[in-house]
mmCIF file of C-alpha atoms in Angstrom:
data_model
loop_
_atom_site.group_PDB
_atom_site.id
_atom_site.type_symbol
_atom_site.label_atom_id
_atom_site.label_comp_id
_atom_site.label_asym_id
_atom_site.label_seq_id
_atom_site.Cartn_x
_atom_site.Cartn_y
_atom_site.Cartn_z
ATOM 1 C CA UNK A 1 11.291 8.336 -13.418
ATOM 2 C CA UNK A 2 10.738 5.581 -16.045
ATOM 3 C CA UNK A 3 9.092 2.615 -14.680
ATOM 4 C CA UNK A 4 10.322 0.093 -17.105
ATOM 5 C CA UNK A 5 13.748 0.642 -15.847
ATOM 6 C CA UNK A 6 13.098 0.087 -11.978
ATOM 7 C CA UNK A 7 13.409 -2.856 -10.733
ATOM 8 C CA UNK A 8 10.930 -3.293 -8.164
ATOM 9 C CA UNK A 9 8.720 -5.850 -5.795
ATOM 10 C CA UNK A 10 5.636 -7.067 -8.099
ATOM 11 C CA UNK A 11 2.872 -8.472 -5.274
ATOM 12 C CA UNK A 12 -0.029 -10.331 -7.078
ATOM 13 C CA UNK A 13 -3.408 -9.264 -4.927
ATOM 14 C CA UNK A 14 -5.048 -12.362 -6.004
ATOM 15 C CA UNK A 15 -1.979 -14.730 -5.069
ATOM 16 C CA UNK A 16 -0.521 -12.411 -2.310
ATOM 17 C CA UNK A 17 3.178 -13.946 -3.839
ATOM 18 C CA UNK A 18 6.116 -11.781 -4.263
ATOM 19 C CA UNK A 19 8.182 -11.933 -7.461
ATOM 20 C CA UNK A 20 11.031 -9.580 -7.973
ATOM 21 C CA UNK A 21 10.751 -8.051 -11.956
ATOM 22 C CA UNK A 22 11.152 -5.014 -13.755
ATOM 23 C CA UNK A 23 7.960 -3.018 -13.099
ATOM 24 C CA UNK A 24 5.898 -3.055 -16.159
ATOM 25 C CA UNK A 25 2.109 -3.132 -16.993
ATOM 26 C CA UNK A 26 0.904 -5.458 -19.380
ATOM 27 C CA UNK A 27 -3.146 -6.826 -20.035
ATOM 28 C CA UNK A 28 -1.918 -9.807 -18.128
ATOM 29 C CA UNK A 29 -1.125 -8.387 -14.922
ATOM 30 C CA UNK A 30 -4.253 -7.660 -13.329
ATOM 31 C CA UNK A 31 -4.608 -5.716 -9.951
ATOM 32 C CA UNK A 32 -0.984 -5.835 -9.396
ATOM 33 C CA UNK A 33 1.115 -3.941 -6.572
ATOM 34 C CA UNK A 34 4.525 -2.503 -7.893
ATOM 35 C CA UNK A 35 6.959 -1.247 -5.081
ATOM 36 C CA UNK A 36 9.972 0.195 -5.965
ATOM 37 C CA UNK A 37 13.004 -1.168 -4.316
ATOM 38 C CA UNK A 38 14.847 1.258 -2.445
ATOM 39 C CA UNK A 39 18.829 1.492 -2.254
ATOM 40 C CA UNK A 40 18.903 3.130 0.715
ATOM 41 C CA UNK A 41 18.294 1.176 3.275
ATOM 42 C CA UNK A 42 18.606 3.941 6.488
ATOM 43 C CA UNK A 43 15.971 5.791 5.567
ATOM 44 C CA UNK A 44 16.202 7.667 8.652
ATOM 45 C CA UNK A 45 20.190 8.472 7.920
ATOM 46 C CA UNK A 46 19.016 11.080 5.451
ATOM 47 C CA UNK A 47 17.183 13.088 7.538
ATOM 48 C CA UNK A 48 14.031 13.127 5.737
ATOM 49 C CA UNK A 49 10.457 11.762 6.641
ATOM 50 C CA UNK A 50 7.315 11.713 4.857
ATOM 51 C CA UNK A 51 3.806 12.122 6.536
ATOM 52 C CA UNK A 52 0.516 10.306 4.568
ATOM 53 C CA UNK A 53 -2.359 11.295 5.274
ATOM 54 C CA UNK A 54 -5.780 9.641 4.024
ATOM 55 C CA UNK A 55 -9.083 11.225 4.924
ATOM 56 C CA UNK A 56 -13.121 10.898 5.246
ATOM 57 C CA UNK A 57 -14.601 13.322 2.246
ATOM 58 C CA UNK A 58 -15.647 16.147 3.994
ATOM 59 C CA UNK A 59 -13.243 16.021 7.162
ATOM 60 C CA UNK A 60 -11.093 19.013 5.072
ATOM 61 C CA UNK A 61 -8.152 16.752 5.175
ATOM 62 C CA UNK A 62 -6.774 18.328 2.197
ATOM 63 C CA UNK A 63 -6.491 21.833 3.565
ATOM 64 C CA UNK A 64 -5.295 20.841 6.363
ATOM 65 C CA UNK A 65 -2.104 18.566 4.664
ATOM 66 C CA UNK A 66 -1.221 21.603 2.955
ATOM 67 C CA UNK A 67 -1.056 23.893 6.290
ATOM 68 C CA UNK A 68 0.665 21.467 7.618
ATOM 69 C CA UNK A 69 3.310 21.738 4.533
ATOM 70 C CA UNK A 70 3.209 25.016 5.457
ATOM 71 C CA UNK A 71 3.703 25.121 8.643
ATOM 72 C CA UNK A 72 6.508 22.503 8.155
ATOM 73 C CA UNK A 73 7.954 24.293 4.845
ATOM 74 C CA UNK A 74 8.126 20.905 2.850
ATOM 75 C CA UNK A 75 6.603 19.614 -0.430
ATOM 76 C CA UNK A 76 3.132 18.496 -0.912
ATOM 77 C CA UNK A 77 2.127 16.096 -3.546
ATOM 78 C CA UNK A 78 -1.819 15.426 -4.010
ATOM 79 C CA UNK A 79 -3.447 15.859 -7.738
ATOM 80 C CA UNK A 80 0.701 16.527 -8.602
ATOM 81 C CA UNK A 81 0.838 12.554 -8.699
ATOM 82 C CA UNK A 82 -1.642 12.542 -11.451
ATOM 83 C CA UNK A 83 0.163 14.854 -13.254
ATOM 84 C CA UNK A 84 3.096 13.073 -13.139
ATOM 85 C CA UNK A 85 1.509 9.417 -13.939
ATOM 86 C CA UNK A 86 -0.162 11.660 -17.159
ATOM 87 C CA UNK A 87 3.486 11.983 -18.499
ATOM 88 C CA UNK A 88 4.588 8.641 -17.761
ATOM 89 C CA UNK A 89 1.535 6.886 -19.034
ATOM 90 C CA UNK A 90 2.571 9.617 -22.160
ATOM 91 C CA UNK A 91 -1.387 10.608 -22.126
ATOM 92 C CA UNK A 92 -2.920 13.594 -21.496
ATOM 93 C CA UNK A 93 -4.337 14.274 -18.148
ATOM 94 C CA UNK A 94 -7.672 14.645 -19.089
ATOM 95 C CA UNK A 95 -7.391 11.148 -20.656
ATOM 96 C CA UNK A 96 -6.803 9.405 -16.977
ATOM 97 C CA UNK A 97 -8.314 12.530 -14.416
ATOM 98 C CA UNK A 98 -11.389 10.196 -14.060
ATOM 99 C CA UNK A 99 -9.561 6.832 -12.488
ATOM 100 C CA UNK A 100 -7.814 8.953 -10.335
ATOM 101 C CA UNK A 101 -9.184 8.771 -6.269
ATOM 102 C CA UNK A 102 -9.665 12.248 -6.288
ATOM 103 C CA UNK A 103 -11.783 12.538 -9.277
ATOM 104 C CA UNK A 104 -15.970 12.678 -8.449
ATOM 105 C CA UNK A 105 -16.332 10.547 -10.765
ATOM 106 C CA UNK A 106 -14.159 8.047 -9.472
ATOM 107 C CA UNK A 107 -15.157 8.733 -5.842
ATOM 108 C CA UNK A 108 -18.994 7.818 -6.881
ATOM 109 C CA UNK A 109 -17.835 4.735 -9.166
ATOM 110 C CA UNK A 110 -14.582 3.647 -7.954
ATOM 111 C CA UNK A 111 -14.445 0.458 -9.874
ATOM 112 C CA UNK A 112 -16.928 0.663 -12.500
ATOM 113 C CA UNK A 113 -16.262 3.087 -15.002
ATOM 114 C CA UNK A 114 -15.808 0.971 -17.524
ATOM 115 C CA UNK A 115 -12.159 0.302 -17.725
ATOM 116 C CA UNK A 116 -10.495 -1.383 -15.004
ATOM 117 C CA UNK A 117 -7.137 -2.231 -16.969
ATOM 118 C CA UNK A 118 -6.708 2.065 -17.418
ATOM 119 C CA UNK A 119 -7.853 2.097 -13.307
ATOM 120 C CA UNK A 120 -5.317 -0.739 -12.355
ATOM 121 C CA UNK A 121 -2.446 0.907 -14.435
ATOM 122 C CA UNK A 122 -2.714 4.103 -13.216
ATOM 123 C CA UNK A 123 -2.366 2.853 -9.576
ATOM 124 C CA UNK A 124 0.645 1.005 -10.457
ATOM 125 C CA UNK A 125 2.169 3.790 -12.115
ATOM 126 C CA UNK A 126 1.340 5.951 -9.504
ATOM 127 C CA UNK A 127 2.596 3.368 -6.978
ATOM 128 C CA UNK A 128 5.666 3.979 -8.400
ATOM 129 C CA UNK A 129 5.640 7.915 -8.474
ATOM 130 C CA UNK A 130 4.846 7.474 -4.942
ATOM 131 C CA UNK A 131 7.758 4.968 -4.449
ATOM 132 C CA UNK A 132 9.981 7.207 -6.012
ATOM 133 C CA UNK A 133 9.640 10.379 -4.079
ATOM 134 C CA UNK A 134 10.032 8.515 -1.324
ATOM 135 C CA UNK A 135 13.762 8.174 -2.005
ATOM 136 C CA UNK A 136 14.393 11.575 -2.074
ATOM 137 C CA UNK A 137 16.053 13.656 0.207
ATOM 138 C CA UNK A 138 13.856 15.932 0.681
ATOM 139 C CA UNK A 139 10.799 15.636 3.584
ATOM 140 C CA UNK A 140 6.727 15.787 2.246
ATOM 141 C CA UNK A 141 3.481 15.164 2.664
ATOM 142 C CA UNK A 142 1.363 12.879 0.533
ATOM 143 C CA UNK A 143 -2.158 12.851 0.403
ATOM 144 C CA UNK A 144 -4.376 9.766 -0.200
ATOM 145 C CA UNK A 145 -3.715 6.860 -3.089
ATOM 146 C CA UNK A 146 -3.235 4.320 -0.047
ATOM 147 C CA UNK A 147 0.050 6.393 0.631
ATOM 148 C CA UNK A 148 0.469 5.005 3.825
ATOM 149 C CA UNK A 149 0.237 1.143 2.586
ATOM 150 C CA UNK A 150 2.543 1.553 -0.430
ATOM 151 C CA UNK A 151 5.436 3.099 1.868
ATOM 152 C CA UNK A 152 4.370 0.592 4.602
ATOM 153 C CA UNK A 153 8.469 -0.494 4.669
ATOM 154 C CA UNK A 154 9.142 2.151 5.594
ATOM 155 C CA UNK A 155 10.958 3.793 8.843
ATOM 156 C CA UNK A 156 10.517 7.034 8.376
ATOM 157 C CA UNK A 157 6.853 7.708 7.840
ATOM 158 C CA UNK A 158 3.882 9.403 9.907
ATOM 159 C CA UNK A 159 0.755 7.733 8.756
ATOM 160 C CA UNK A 160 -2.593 9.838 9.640
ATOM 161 C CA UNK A 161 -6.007 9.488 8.616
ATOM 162 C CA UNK A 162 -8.227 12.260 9.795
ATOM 163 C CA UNK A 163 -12.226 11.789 9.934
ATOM 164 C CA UNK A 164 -15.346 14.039 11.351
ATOM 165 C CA UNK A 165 -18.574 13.504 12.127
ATOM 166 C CA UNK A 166 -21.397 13.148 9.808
ATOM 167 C CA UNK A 167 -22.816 16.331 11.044
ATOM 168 C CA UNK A 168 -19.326 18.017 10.944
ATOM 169 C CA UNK A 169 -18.378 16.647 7.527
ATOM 170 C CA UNK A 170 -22.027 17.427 5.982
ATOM 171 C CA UNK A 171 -21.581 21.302 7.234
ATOM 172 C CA UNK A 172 -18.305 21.570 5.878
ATOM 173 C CA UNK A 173 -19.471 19.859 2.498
ATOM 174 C CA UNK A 174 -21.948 22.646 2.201
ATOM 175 C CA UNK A 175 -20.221 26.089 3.689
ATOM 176 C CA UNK A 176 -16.689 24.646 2.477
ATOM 177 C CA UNK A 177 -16.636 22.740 -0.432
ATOM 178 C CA UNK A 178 -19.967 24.881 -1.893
ATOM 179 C CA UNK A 179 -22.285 21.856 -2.440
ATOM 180 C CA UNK A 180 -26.369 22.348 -1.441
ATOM 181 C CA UNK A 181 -27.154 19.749 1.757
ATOM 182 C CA UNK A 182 -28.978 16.960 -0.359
ATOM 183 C CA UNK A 183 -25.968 17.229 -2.732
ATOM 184 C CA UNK A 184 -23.578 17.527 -0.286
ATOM 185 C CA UNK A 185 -25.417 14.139 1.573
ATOM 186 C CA UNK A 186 -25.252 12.011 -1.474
ATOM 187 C CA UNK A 187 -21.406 12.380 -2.039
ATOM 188 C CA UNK A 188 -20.814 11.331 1.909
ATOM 189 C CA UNK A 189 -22.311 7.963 1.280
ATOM 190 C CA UNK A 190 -21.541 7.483 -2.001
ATOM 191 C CA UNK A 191 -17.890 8.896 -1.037
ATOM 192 C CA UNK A 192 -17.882 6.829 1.759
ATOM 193 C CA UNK A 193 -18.354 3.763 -0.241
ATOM 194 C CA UNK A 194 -16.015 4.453 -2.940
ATOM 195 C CA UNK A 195 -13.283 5.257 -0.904
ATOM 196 C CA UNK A 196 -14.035 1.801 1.110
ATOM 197 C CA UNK A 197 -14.061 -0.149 -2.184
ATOM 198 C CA UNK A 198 -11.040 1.331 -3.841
ATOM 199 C CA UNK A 199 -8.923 1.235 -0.532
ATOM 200 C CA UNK A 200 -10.178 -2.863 -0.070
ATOM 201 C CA UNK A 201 -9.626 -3.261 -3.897
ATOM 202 C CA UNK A 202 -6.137 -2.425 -4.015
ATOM 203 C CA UNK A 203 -4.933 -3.109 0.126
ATOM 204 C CA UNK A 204 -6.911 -5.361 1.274
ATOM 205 C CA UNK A 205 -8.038 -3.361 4.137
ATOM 206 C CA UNK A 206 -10.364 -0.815 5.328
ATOM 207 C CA UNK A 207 -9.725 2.772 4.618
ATOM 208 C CA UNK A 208 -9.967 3.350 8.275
ATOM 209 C CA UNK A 209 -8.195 0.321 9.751
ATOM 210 C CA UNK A 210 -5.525 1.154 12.262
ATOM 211 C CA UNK A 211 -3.124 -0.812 10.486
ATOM 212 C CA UNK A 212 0.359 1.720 9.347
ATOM 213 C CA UNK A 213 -1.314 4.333 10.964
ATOM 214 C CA UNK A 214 0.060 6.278 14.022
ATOM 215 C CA UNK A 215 -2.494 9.158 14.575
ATOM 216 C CA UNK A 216 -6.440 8.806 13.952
ATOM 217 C CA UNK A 217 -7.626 12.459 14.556
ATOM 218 C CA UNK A 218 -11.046 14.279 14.622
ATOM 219 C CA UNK A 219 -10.652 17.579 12.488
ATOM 220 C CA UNK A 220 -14.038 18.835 14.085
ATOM 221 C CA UNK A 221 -12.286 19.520 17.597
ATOM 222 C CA UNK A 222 -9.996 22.056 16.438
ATOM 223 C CA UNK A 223 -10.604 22.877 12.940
ATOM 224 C CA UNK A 224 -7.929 23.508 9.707
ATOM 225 C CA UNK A 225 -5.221 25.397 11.180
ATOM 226 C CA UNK A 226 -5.647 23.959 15.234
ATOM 227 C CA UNK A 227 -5.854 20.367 13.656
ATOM 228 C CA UNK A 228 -2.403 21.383 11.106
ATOM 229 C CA UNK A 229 -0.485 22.866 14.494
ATOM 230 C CA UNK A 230 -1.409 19.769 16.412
ATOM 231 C CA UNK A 231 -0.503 17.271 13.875
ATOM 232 C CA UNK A 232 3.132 19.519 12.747
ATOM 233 C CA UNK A 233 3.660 19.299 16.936
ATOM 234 C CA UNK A 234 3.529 15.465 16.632
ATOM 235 C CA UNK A 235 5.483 15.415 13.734
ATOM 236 C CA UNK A 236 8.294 17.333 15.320
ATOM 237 C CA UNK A 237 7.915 15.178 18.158
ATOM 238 C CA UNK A 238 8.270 11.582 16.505
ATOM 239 C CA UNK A 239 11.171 13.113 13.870
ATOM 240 C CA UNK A 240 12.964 15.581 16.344
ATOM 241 C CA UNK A 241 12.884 18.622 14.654
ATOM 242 C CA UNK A 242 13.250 21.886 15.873
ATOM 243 C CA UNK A 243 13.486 25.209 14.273
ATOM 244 C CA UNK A 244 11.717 24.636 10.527
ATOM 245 C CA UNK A 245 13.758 26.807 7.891
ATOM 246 C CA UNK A 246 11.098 29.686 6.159
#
């Protein structure tokens, strides 16, 4: 994908105008929201459908996308985005890891690491990447960078966020993710509150609002694999599906 050759929808977050332009970043285009226009306007016609899924820190939303890529033998895409925005950007990946959402750095100081014009071009960029697999033919599951409110046109999405109790989260921080339980405390608030600020930076909107999503769900009640089976049932469900090729 090169981004200067897509034409695309340019939405100002300041102005909340729409101006159609080649998608470009440039020091005078602050905080700006690129969506790639799609030619295919049926996106249901080709069969495909992509779930997003956003998540608390802590709820294990990430093991449980990629079950449910498993289970549902389609392509994930998480920290592969950043990879991807590394080659357009044409820097190296540990020259942009730290703006990234799923970076701890950038989950404890969404906004203020000291370069906002690097932060607000590699959302763009990866607005795009995100745009882009979206016309494919091929069904996947995307995890986080506000997934859900880029592809927001879309007909042929399944938007989830999944969240957990404190208590839930903060055992799963320690005998999951391997942090001690003061550690593991300060990242759920200071997690929290990133993930709040980036998500109202760059939407508007709450990372937990209701709005483009079709399933909130409690990972706590059944765990990884029960919450992945439950979720790939819905998905069958809303898309039809019935035997998934291994």
């Amino acid at each position: 994908m090169t981004i200067e050759n897509k034409e695309a929808i340019i939405l100002s977050n300041k102005t909340k105008t729409k101006t159609k332009a080649k998608a470009r970043i440039s020091d005078d285009m602050p905080r700006l929201f690129v969506y790639v226009k799609h030619d295919r306007e049926d996106t249901m016609a080709g069969k495909n459908y992509i779930i997003t899924i956003q998540r608390q820190f802590g709820s294990l939303g990430r093991p449980i996308a990629q079950k449910m890529a498993e289970l549902l033998n389609i392509k994930y895409y998480d920290r592969d985005i950043l990879d991807l925005a590394s080659k357009e950007m044409k820097l190296a990946k540990s020259a942009i890891k730290d703006y990234d959402e799923t970076s701890y750095a950038r989950m404890k100081h969404p906004l203020g690491l000291g370069n906002t014009k690097m932060q607000d071009y590699l959302f763009s960029v990866q607005q795009c990447i995100i745009s882009e697999i979206a016309t494919k033919e091929e069904s996947c599951i995307i995890v986080g960078r506000c997934s859900d409110y880029i592809l927001r046109h879309l007909d042929n999405t399944f938007n989830i966020f999944i969240y957990a109790p404190y208590e839930a989260r903060l055992d799963n921080c320690v005998n999951v993710l391997g942090f001690d339980a003061a550690e593991a405390r300060t990242m759920i608030k200071q997690v929290d509150k990133a993930r709040k600020n980036y998500h109202k930076y760059y939407t508007g909107e709450s990372p937990d609002t209701i709005s483009n999503r079709q399933i909130l769900i409690d990972s706590s009640l059944y765990g990884v694999d029960g919450t992945a089976e439950v979720l790939v049932d819905m998905v069958k469900k809303k898309f039809g599906l019935t035997d998934i090729e291994k």
